[in-house]
Amino acid sequence: MLRGMRKASSNWLGKTIMALVMGVLIISFGIWGIADIFRGFGQSTVAKIGRTEISLNEFRQIYTDRLQQISRQFGRPLTPDQARAFGLDRQVLQQTIAEAALDEESRRLGLGQSDEQIRQFIMNDPNFKGVDGKFDANRFQAVIRNFGYTEQRYVAEQRKVSLRRQITGTIGAGLEPPKAMIDVLTRFQNEQRTIEFVRLNSAQAGTIDAPSPEALAAYFEDHKVQFRAPEYRKIAFVVISPEEIGKWTEVSDEEAKKLFEQRKDRLGTPEKRQIQQLVFPNATEAQAARERLVGGMSFEDLGKERGLSASEVNLGLVTKSSLDAAVGDAAFALPAGEISQPIQGALGTSIVKVDKIEPGTEADYAKLAGDIKREVATERARVKVAELRDKMEDERGGGASVIDAAQKLGLTAVTIDAVDRSGRAPNGQPVANIPQGLDVVSQAFNTDVGVDNDAISFKGGYAWYDVLAITPSRDRSLDEVRDQVEARWRQDQIATKLKAKATEIVQKLEAGGKLADEAAAIGAKVESASGFKRDDTPASVPAAVVAAAFRTAKDGVGQTAVTGGTEVIVFRVTDIVDPPVDAASDAVKKLKTSLDQAQTEEQVSAYVNKLETDIGTTINQAAFAQVTGANQ
């Protein structure tokens, strides 16, 4: 149970919750985290920033969680070696240190945030909304409880997030990218090219005779490492997640209809009205204005007299709940086309007119039944996950294997007899019974037989795993992989011949030859692609050819090998178009927004680096290497 409690309060849970609430990640550094559990570790710290310590165990949880996130994005497990090659270990460390530095600075500045603002942040989080799209207190409690939070602690964490955003928002305010930069980047992005090209494949390579036994053996010796059998591991794992447990939960129509009736008024589509509104300081001015409006003057013209634009007068298609209570009651009682009497609201006295009425629709149980049942099943499953997590941790803490613990708790453990680092079985095919996004393979290759491994977070739940056996990597004999070796040899022969043929054609084209003539001579056809940009993927044109075309001048020629060299494309650039820059276009506005964000991130990153220097930052390289596997 103690192991379960420790995991429930570890920082990766906090980071997951923070990511759900904030929804936007500053790439170059972190602006959220859990500073209150940085303290009190004293020993085995990875880093220290001012008074804040980041423990080895806490950083391990953060780092493991980030590996899993990236693995889900890649669609395959990311090994620790790959993560270090990408620099992910340093990025995560820098993010964690930056969070602590911002917390230290917010304390120094004495920043604060009102309870009401924090309440609004939480209530607007889509992860806490029910099927009706509104904040659901029960769902809120269930979600934070599943991540080991009390309401008091969760609210405290949101306050820290808000304080960090106060600092970073101030630093990035008012930054504008130079117009020259926008123009250059816009032209770069929008430049278009047109090419004509021919494909050279095995048909143009000619006949490839079978290799002699001696040639094949020599090729195998030269490329032996490519045919080496990888290390395989036998693993067992069990998953406890709301999705898995929810499959056990059956929700009856009676239960779903009961919840539907309770929420029926909120599940339907509310009535909307197209409304024009003018607000006056007192009832006398409002009444005088109404007489002019009834006499034929338009709301828009009267608004112009008062210095208001058309968009400030026309509220658009709105619901009753979006208006001031008094204004909403009056506006939604008016027939279409009528002008109201003066209405005393919270902001003054209003006159409104309803231009159009869009009736609301009543909720249909038949259409919503599936969503309601899934919601009920998921909420029940979340509670069950927490219970099973504690029981599983108790069993594991008592020395039970994953298989034995799962059997005792009525869960189904999965055993994989052999899997390599890439998630493939000995037959070369991906192992099919690992849930998508579960990073169990790379974790299994980072431990050993008999080790009591920490659980992996997965889809709001957990996965436990054991390594049961290890089959070391070995060199295969030629007889084991003869077919593969011969196929690879043949591919290399084709690639060599095609490259020579393509080079010959390019030389003839550069000497003034025509692509159509060269294509006819080798039995190929001329194709074309027009008006594509750098980031486009024109039909039948590989990305490598697109990139090569943008490195080639007008009327220039080139060649690009694709599909491992067994196909080569020879092309000529026939046209280049450099469109003018339209500053009002959506594309330019989007680019400007991206540049604004990049400048802000750069500015804030510099600020945080200065903070870390001023506050004082120390890193325990040995502890860092232990967590990231750099010392293995």
XYZ file of C-alpha atoms in Angstrom:
632
model
C 0.000 0.000 0.000
C 2.878 2.365 0.828
C 4.258 1.900 -2.702
C 0.883 2.769 -4.130
C 0.632 5.898 -1.977
C 4.115 6.976 -3.030
C 3.269 6.637 -6.723
C -0.055 8.433 -6.290
C 1.758 11.540 -5.047
C 4.720 11.510 -7.454
C 5.358 14.420 -9.782
C 4.485 12.761 -13.117
C 0.855 12.686 -11.994
C 0.998 16.376 -11.295
C 2.541 17.051 -14.669
C -0.181 15.063 -16.394
C -2.893 17.050 -14.622
C -1.136 20.325 -15.410
C -0.907 19.412 -19.089
C -4.630 18.619 -19.167
C -5.588 21.932 -17.594
C -3.258 24.315 -19.381
C -3.348 22.622 -22.810
C -0.380 24.661 -24.155
C 3.264 23.698 -23.611
C 6.064 26.239 -23.841
C 8.587 24.194 -25.830
C 11.879 25.560 -24.577
C 11.044 25.280 -20.863
C 8.281 24.163 -18.515
C 5.865 26.575 -16.882
C 4.111 24.097 -14.653
C 4.961 21.376 -12.214
C 4.647 20.502 -8.557
C 7.041 22.556 -6.469
C 5.715 21.559 -3.053
C 7.057 18.012 -3.385
C 10.475 19.246 -4.469
C 11.332 19.795 -0.810
C 12.328 17.449 1.918
C 14.358 14.847 0.041
C 17.769 16.087 1.179
C 19.646 13.089 -0.257
C 19.788 11.627 -3.775
C 18.865 14.886 -5.479
C 19.216 15.348 -9.234
C 19.305 19.145 -9.049
C 18.956 22.035 -6.642
C 17.637 25.495 -7.594
C 17.804 28.008 -4.784
C 15.916 26.379 -1.917
C 14.216 23.807 -4.145
C 15.512 20.243 -4.523
C 14.486 17.840 -7.301
C 14.785 14.290 -6.012
C 16.091 11.328 -7.951
C 12.807 9.427 -7.589
C 10.734 12.406 -8.655
C 12.835 13.095 -11.742
C 12.710 9.400 -12.678
C 8.898 9.574 -12.712
C 8.916 12.764 -14.797
C 11.398 11.325 -17.276
C 9.594 7.983 -17.608
C 6.284 9.739 -18.217
C 7.799 11.915 -20.951
C 9.289 8.869 -22.687
C 5.836 7.311 -22.758
C 4.285 10.481 -24.201
C 6.834 10.639 -27.026
C 6.468 6.908 -27.674
C 2.724 7.328 -28.160
C 3.349 10.124 -30.648
C 5.844 7.975 -32.588
C 3.517 4.965 -32.463
C 6.385 2.784 -31.184
C 8.394 2.526 -27.963
C 11.278 4.979 -27.557
C 14.334 3.410 -25.926
C 16.487 5.316 -23.419
C 19.349 5.283 -25.939
C 17.118 6.873 -28.583
C 15.830 9.404 -26.067
C 19.377 10.485 -25.239
C 20.219 10.666 -28.953
C 17.292 13.089 -29.393
C 18.441 15.090 -26.372
C 15.203 14.354 -24.535
C 17.011 13.713 -21.234
C 18.498 17.225 -21.204
C 15.234 18.815 -22.310
C 13.282 17.230 -19.478
C 15.914 18.216 -16.933
C 15.931 21.807 -18.202
C 12.136 21.955 -18.083
C 12.033 20.669 -14.507
C 14.712 23.148 -13.395
C 12.898 26.001 -15.165
C 9.681 25.196 -13.306
C 11.455 25.415 -9.991
C 13.195 28.678 -10.960
C 9.875 30.300 -11.884
C 8.371 29.183 -8.585
C 11.283 30.731 -6.721
C 10.860 33.986 -8.654
C 7.094 34.184 -8.065
C 7.747 33.865 -4.325
C 10.384 36.615 -4.478
C 8.034 38.961 -6.363
C 5.167 38.255 -3.992
C 2.766 37.374 -6.812
C -0.762 36.236 -6.044
C -3.930 34.987 -7.732
C -7.530 35.312 -6.567
C -9.635 32.303 -5.655
C -12.218 33.322 -8.261
C -9.689 33.308 -11.101
C -8.434 29.857 -10.105
C -12.029 28.634 -9.921
C -12.659 29.873 -13.472
C -9.518 28.119 -14.781
C -10.701 24.825 -13.347
C -14.346 25.177 -14.394
C -13.334 25.971 -17.983
C -11.158 22.858 -18.283
C -12.810 20.573 -20.893
C -11.520 17.501 -19.039
C -13.891 18.271 -16.177
C -16.994 18.763 -18.323
C -19.827 16.259 -18.636
C -21.721 15.177 -21.734
C -23.695 18.434 -21.615
C -20.485 20.451 -22.055
C -20.681 22.025 -18.598
C -18.481 21.648 -15.540
C -19.291 18.424 -13.704
C -18.257 18.499 -10.043
C -18.485 14.715 -9.736
C -16.233 14.204 -12.751
C -13.758 16.757 -11.377
C -13.524 14.927 -8.070
C -13.156 11.544 -9.772
C -10.375 12.690 -12.123
C -8.208 14.391 -9.510
C -8.802 11.557 -7.043
C -7.617 9.058 -9.652
C -4.352 11.023 -9.886
C -3.897 11.084 -6.127
C -5.045 14.659 -5.506
C -7.287 16.253 -2.936
C -9.273 19.263 -4.082
C -7.244 21.535 -1.798
C -3.933 20.332 -3.185
C -5.099 20.481 -6.791
C -6.294 24.080 -6.404
C -2.943 24.961 -4.841
C -1.128 23.540 -7.878
C -3.263 25.605 -10.242
C -2.323 28.701 -8.307
C 1.367 27.953 -8.965
C 0.640 27.444 -12.666
C -1.151 30.779 -12.808
C 1.715 32.590 -11.101
C 4.202 31.206 -13.610
C 2.017 32.389 -16.444
C 1.915 35.875 -14.935
C 5.705 36.028 -15.202
C 6.034 34.510 -18.677
C 3.065 36.452 -20.045
C 4.583 39.760 -18.962
C 7.960 38.964 -20.505
C 6.477 38.048 -23.867
C 3.987 40.922 -24.085
C 4.362 43.367 -26.956
C 6.903 41.423 -29.040
C 6.491 41.867 -32.807
C 8.418 40.008 -35.556
C 10.096 42.324 -38.121
C 8.206 42.828 -41.376
C 11.290 41.825 -43.386
C 11.388 38.472 -41.583
C 7.711 37.848 -42.339
C 8.216 38.724 -46.011
C 11.237 36.435 -46.421
C 9.607 33.492 -44.661
C 6.346 33.961 -46.558
C 8.142 33.905 -49.903
C 10.125 30.877 -48.772
C 6.960 29.004 -47.789
C 4.887 30.020 -50.827
C 7.451 29.597 -53.596
C 6.132 27.129 -56.188
C 7.920 24.853 -58.615
C 6.996 22.765 -61.623
C 8.988 19.740 -62.761
C 8.977 17.049 -65.410
C 10.485 13.701 -64.472
C 10.984 10.037 -65.351
C 11.172 7.014 -63.056
C 13.919 4.447 -63.348
C 13.166 1.130 -61.649
C 14.081 -2.541 -61.969
C 12.850 -2.545 -65.577
C 15.587 -0.048 -66.502
C 18.215 -1.896 -64.435
C 18.222 -4.817 -66.872
C 18.742 -8.477 -66.032
C 20.363 -9.269 -62.691
C 21.907 -12.743 -62.761
C 21.789 -14.818 -59.601
C 24.921 -14.424 -57.470
C 27.470 -17.217 -57.301
C 27.799 -18.990 -53.933
C 31.161 -17.294 -53.449
C 29.766 -13.820 -54.222
C 26.839 -14.338 -51.885
C 29.090 -15.582 -49.089
C 31.408 -12.606 -49.529
C 28.465 -10.195 -49.481
C 27.162 -11.820 -46.309
C 30.521 -11.466 -44.576
C 30.725 -7.776 -45.535
C 27.173 -7.089 -44.256
C 26.968 -9.644 -41.466
C 25.918 -7.118 -38.845
C 22.756 -6.313 -40.845
C 21.557 -9.902 -40.476
C 22.459 -10.359 -36.809
C 19.685 -11.783 -34.588
C 18.641 -9.117 -32.040
C 18.317 -9.649 -28.325
C 14.896 -11.014 -27.388
C 13.120 -10.854 -24.061
C 10.276 -12.845 -22.631
C 7.971 -10.523 -20.709
C 4.669 -10.640 -18.849
C 2.477 -7.640 -18.125
C -0.970 -6.719 -16.861
C -2.900 -3.507 -17.540
C -5.344 -1.808 -15.193
C -6.968 1.203 -16.885
C -10.440 2.782 -17.033
C -10.711 1.665 -20.659
C -9.972 -1.978 -19.823
C -12.106 -2.106 -16.679
C -14.893 -0.169 -18.364
C -15.361 -3.167 -20.668
C -16.466 -5.165 -17.643
C -19.027 -2.529 -16.642
C -22.525 -2.891 -18.013
C -24.772 0.157 -17.698
C -28.472 -0.531 -18.074
C -30.897 1.645 -19.992
C -32.670 2.292 -16.712
C -29.513 3.800 -15.180
C -28.681 5.797 -18.312
C -32.231 7.138 -18.659
C -32.230 8.242 -15.028
C -29.084 10.317 -15.600
C -30.507 11.565 -18.905
C -33.658 12.858 -17.185
C -31.564 14.644 -14.576
C -29.570 16.426 -17.308
C -32.226 16.661 -19.992
C -32.528 20.435 -19.854
C -28.760 20.845 -20.279
C -28.327 18.229 -23.011
C -30.614 19.855 -25.563
C -29.651 22.708 -27.886
C -30.766 26.048 -26.407
C -32.767 28.577 -28.371
C -30.633 31.255 -30.027
C -31.565 34.742 -31.173
C -29.967 37.302 -33.472
C -30.007 40.431 -31.306
C -29.111 44.105 -31.675
C -28.477 46.041 -28.473
C -27.746 49.606 -27.410
C -26.899 50.496 -23.805
C -27.650 53.919 -22.250
C -26.635 55.464 -18.919
C -30.233 55.964 -17.763
C -33.840 55.179 -18.585
C -34.589 58.702 -19.895
C -31.969 58.504 -22.675
C -33.010 54.936 -23.437
C -36.676 55.937 -23.838
C -35.774 58.819 -26.122
C -33.645 56.501 -28.248
C -36.455 53.942 -28.442
C -38.808 56.577 -29.889
C -36.291 57.321 -32.639
C -35.865 53.607 -33.355
C -39.617 53.037 -33.520
C -39.782 56.035 -35.856
C -37.600 54.212 -38.380
C -34.006 54.897 -37.415
C -31.781 51.775 -37.508
C -29.800 50.448 -34.550
C -26.632 50.709 -36.631
C -27.156 54.407 -37.451
C -27.974 55.250 -33.866
C -24.916 53.312 -32.794
C -22.738 55.361 -35.166
C -23.979 58.539 -33.498
C -22.780 57.101 -30.208
C -19.385 56.103 -31.664
C -20.154 52.378 -31.858
C -19.244 50.027 -34.693
C -21.734 47.632 -36.278
C -20.124 44.677 -34.478
C -20.620 46.432 -31.124
C -24.319 46.909 -31.809
C -25.058 43.499 -33.336
C -24.537 40.790 -30.711
C -24.908 38.008 -33.263
C -26.684 34.707 -32.652
C -26.634 34.290 -28.865
C -28.198 32.124 -26.150
C -30.173 33.529 -23.241
C -27.551 32.442 -20.723
C -24.864 34.516 -22.484
C -26.717 37.769 -21.781
C -27.241 39.838 -18.663
C -30.112 38.149 -16.794
C -32.596 41.022 -17.165
C -31.662 41.636 -20.811
C -31.903 37.925 -21.568
C -35.385 37.597 -20.031
C -36.680 40.554 -22.027
C -34.961 39.685 -25.328
C -36.152 36.064 -25.293
C -39.726 37.163 -24.584
C -39.853 39.475 -27.638
C -41.314 38.421 -30.995
C -38.962 38.711 -33.972
C -38.742 42.223 -35.401
C -39.957 44.087 -32.291
C -38.062 46.692 -30.296
C -38.049 46.286 -26.527
C -38.956 48.796 -23.843
C -35.967 50.083 -21.834
C -34.435 47.249 -19.808
C -32.538 47.945 -16.603
C -29.484 45.659 -16.551
C -26.255 45.382 -14.618
C -24.350 47.657 -17.029
C -27.003 50.276 -17.751
C -30.356 50.568 -19.502
C -30.645 48.608 -22.749
C -32.835 48.663 -25.831
C -32.815 45.432 -27.856
C -34.325 44.140 -31.070
C -34.663 40.502 -32.124
C -33.861 40.011 -35.823
C -34.038 36.227 -36.003
C -35.069 33.318 -33.786
C -33.390 29.914 -34.020
C -35.482 27.433 -31.993
C -33.768 25.079 -29.584
C -33.960 21.308 -29.828
C -34.905 18.837 -27.130
C -32.342 16.202 -26.171
C -32.907 12.760 -27.722
C -32.061 9.833 -25.425
C -31.553 7.448 -28.355
C -28.752 9.648 -29.731
C -27.076 10.240 -26.381
C -27.491 6.829 -24.744
C -24.093 5.546 -25.885
C -22.221 8.611 -24.575
C -24.069 8.539 -21.254
C -23.383 4.834 -20.722
C -19.708 5.282 -21.576
C -19.439 8.164 -19.128
C -21.046 6.151 -16.328
C -18.851 3.137 -17.087
C -15.701 5.262 -17.178
C -16.469 6.980 -13.881
C -17.056 3.634 -12.189
C -13.901 2.271 -13.770
C -11.790 5.131 -12.421
C -12.783 4.236 -8.875
C -12.087 0.556 -9.568
C -8.659 1.400 -11.010
C -7.627 3.093 -7.778
C -8.764 0.088 -5.739
C -6.989 -2.446 -7.958
C -3.852 -0.312 -8.091
C -3.494 -0.480 -4.310
C -4.186 -4.212 -4.234
C -1.704 -4.856 -7.034
C 0.964 -2.830 -5.250
C 0.323 -4.806 -2.054
C 0.787 -8.085 -3.928
C 3.943 -6.863 -5.661
C 5.290 -5.506 -2.398
C 4.790 -8.970 -0.913
C 6.985 -10.518 -3.587
C 4.319 -11.811 -6.011
C 5.130 -11.916 -9.723
C 2.975 -10.039 -12.207
C 1.348 -13.279 -13.350
C 0.612 -14.490 -9.805
C -0.675 -11.117 -8.630
C -2.919 -10.760 -11.686
C -4.337 -14.255 -11.218
C -5.119 -13.567 -7.548
C -6.939 -10.326 -8.414
C -8.884 -11.837 -11.318
C -6.940 -9.889 -13.938
C -5.567 -11.178 -17.236
C -1.787 -11.132 -17.594
C -0.263 -11.172 -21.088
C 2.890 -13.204 -21.735
C 5.079 -12.507 -24.780
C 7.566 -15.305 -25.428
C 10.031 -13.226 -27.454
C 10.158 -9.553 -28.475
C 13.058 -7.365 -29.626
C 13.695 -3.696 -28.835
C 11.570 -2.562 -31.774
C 8.547 -4.547 -30.587
C 8.894 -7.319 -33.170
C 8.686 -11.068 -32.753
C 11.323 -13.462 -34.205
C 9.281 -13.695 -37.425
C 9.875 -9.974 -37.967
C 6.243 -8.986 -37.400
C 5.116 -6.497 -34.702
C 3.857 -8.200 -31.538
C 0.095 -7.859 -31.760
C -1.055 -8.165 -28.148
C 0.627 -5.047 -26.730
C -1.899 -2.182 -26.414
C -1.037 0.759 -28.655
C 0.886 3.404 -26.750
C 1.978 1.096 -23.922
C 5.730 1.557 -23.511
C 6.332 -1.854 -21.963
C 8.968 -3.099 -24.430
C 11.508 -0.306 -24.004
C 10.969 -0.449 -20.246
C 11.583 -4.204 -20.269
C 14.870 -3.676 -22.131
C 15.970 -1.231 -19.444
C 15.734 -3.739 -16.567
C 16.590 -7.380 -15.859
C 15.132 -10.750 -14.876
C 13.831 -10.790 -11.294
C 13.722 -6.992 -10.855
C 10.632 -5.523 -9.137
C 9.856 -2.791 -11.663
C 7.779 0.326 -11.035
C 4.370 0.484 -12.707
C 3.983 2.367 -16.000
C 1.275 5.028 -16.281
C -1.088 4.198 -19.136
C -4.392 5.789 -20.232
C -5.362 6.970 -16.783
C -4.297 3.666 -15.237
C -1.244 1.494 -14.808
C 0.679 -1.435 -16.253
C 2.980 -3.793 -14.327
C 5.562 -5.976 -16.041
C 8.226 -8.624 -15.382
C 11.147 -9.764 -17.537
C 10.982 -13.563 -17.453
C 13.951 -14.471 -19.673
C 16.612 -12.939 -21.948
C 17.906 -14.389 -25.228
C 21.163 -12.575 -26.117
C 21.865 -11.139 -29.552
C 23.927 -13.406 -31.845
C 25.341 -13.685 -35.346
C 23.194 -15.719 -37.717
C 24.680 -18.172 -40.207
C 24.274 -17.663 -43.932
C 21.974 -20.700 -44.139
C 19.542 -19.087 -41.662
C 19.144 -15.907 -43.698
C 20.143 -16.953 -47.220
C 16.903 -15.661 -48.811
C 17.230 -12.311 -47.026
C 20.878 -11.957 -48.015
C 20.183 -12.723 -51.667
C 17.271 -10.250 -51.730
C 19.465 -7.525 -50.202
C 22.277 -8.313 -52.661
C 19.841 -8.017 -55.569
C 18.563 -4.667 -54.276
C 22.115 -3.331 -54.067
C 22.830 -4.489 -57.630
C 19.697 -2.754 -58.928
C 20.547 0.446 -57.014
C 24.066 0.522 -58.454
C 22.864 0.082 -62.055
C 20.085 2.661 -61.682
C 22.423 5.252 -60.243
C 24.790 4.795 -63.183
C 21.926 5.044 -65.695
C 20.505 8.150 -63.985
C 23.895 9.838 -63.968
C 24.242 9.157 -67.690
C 20.803 10.690 -68.407
C 21.542 13.779 -66.291
C 24.777 14.350 -68.212
C 22.934 14.166 -71.543
C 20.254 16.588 -70.325
C 22.891 19.050 -69.114
C 24.460 18.842 -72.589
C 21.145 19.941 -74.154
C 19.242 16.695 -74.506
C 15.462 16.392 -74.049
C 13.908 14.401 -71.251
C 11.259 12.971 -73.617
C 13.944 11.513 -75.865
C 15.845 9.953 -72.976
C 12.643 8.499 -71.529
C 11.698 6.929 -74.858
C 15.153 5.386 -75.171
C 14.787 3.450 -71.896
C 11.066 2.639 -72.195
C 9.918 5.092 -69.510
C 7.299 7.844 -69.645
C 7.599 11.521 -68.788
C 5.468 12.703 -65.874
C 4.984 16.177 -64.433
C 3.999 17.956 -61.225
C 3.154 21.641 -61.187
C 2.719 24.460 -58.695
C 3.814 22.594 -55.568
C 5.345 24.223 -52.492
C 8.123 23.010 -50.213
C 5.747 21.372 -47.755
C 3.377 19.919 -50.362
C 3.080 16.234 -51.187
C 2.049 16.165 -54.852
C 0.585 12.900 -56.069
C 3.191 10.315 -57.132
C 6.113 12.624 -56.247
C 8.217 11.432 -53.272
C 9.179 13.986 -50.626
C 12.865 13.540 -51.472
C 12.176 14.689 -55.038
C 10.246 17.747 -53.820
C 13.174 18.703 -51.586
C 15.667 18.176 -54.412
C 13.585 20.292 -56.802
C 13.794 23.246 -54.392
C 17.573 22.923 -54.372
C 17.706 23.117 -58.169
C 17.608 26.263 -60.329
C 15.124 26.823 -63.144
C 15.922 24.566 -66.138
C 18.335 22.647 -63.923
C 18.288 18.842 -63.718
C 18.898 16.363 -60.942
C 18.439 12.800 -59.752
C 17.074 11.403 -56.491
C 17.095 7.803 -55.263
C 13.943 6.634 -53.474
C 12.701 3.362 -51.921
C 16.173 2.313 -50.864
C 17.732 3.032 -54.232
C 15.605 0.529 -56.164
C 13.929 3.489 -57.872
C 15.662 6.645 -59.097
C 13.873 9.730 -60.376
C 15.529 12.066 -62.905
C 13.869 15.505 -63.067
C 14.091 18.939 -64.665
C 12.743 22.137 -63.038
C 10.647 23.812 -65.747
C 9.165 26.750 -63.811
C 9.571 28.712 -60.562
C 6.865 31.051 -59.216
C 7.525 33.548 -56.401
C 4.054 34.837 -55.366
C 3.653 38.345 -53.871
C 3.195 38.663 -50.103
C -0.403 39.323 -48.988
C -0.154 40.655 -45.438
C -3.921 40.268 -44.949
C -4.024 36.567 -45.863
C -4.728 33.875 -43.273
C -1.413 32.192 -44.073
C 0.605 35.325 -43.267
C -1.400 35.912 -40.089
C -0.746 32.329 -39.029
C 2.969 32.737 -39.738
C 3.040 35.942 -37.696
C 1.393 34.119 -34.798
C 4.018 31.368 -34.990
C 6.831 33.914 -35.030
C 5.276 35.746 -32.089
C 5.237 32.503 -30.136
C 8.816 31.644 -31.114
C 10.060 35.093 -30.067
C 8.186 34.828 -26.792
C 9.672 31.415 -26.078
C 13.168 32.676 -26.866
C 12.710 35.729 -24.642
C 11.289 33.762 -21.744
C 13.938 31.068 -22.124
C 16.650 33.720 -21.779
C 14.872 35.127 -18.741
C 14.633 31.719 -17.087
C 18.313 31.002 -17.805
C 19.211 34.275 -16.096
C 16.997 33.337 -13.149
C 18.719 29.981 -12.799
C 22.115 31.707 -12.794
C 21.098 34.339 -10.255
C 19.265 31.932 -7.945
C 21.978 29.311 -8.182
C 21.582 25.930 -9.869
C 23.535 22.735 -9.237
C 23.099 19.396 -11.028
C 24.088 15.965 -9.714
C 25.415 14.444 -12.951
C 25.727 10.963 -11.435
C 22.082 10.920 -10.326
C 20.992 12.338 -13.689
C 22.905 9.605 -15.549
C 21.399 6.961 -13.286
C 17.851 8.026 -14.154
C 18.420 8.377 -17.909
C 20.522 5.233 -18.306
C 23.650 7.074 -19.446
C 25.824 5.114 -17.038
C 24.753 1.673 -18.297
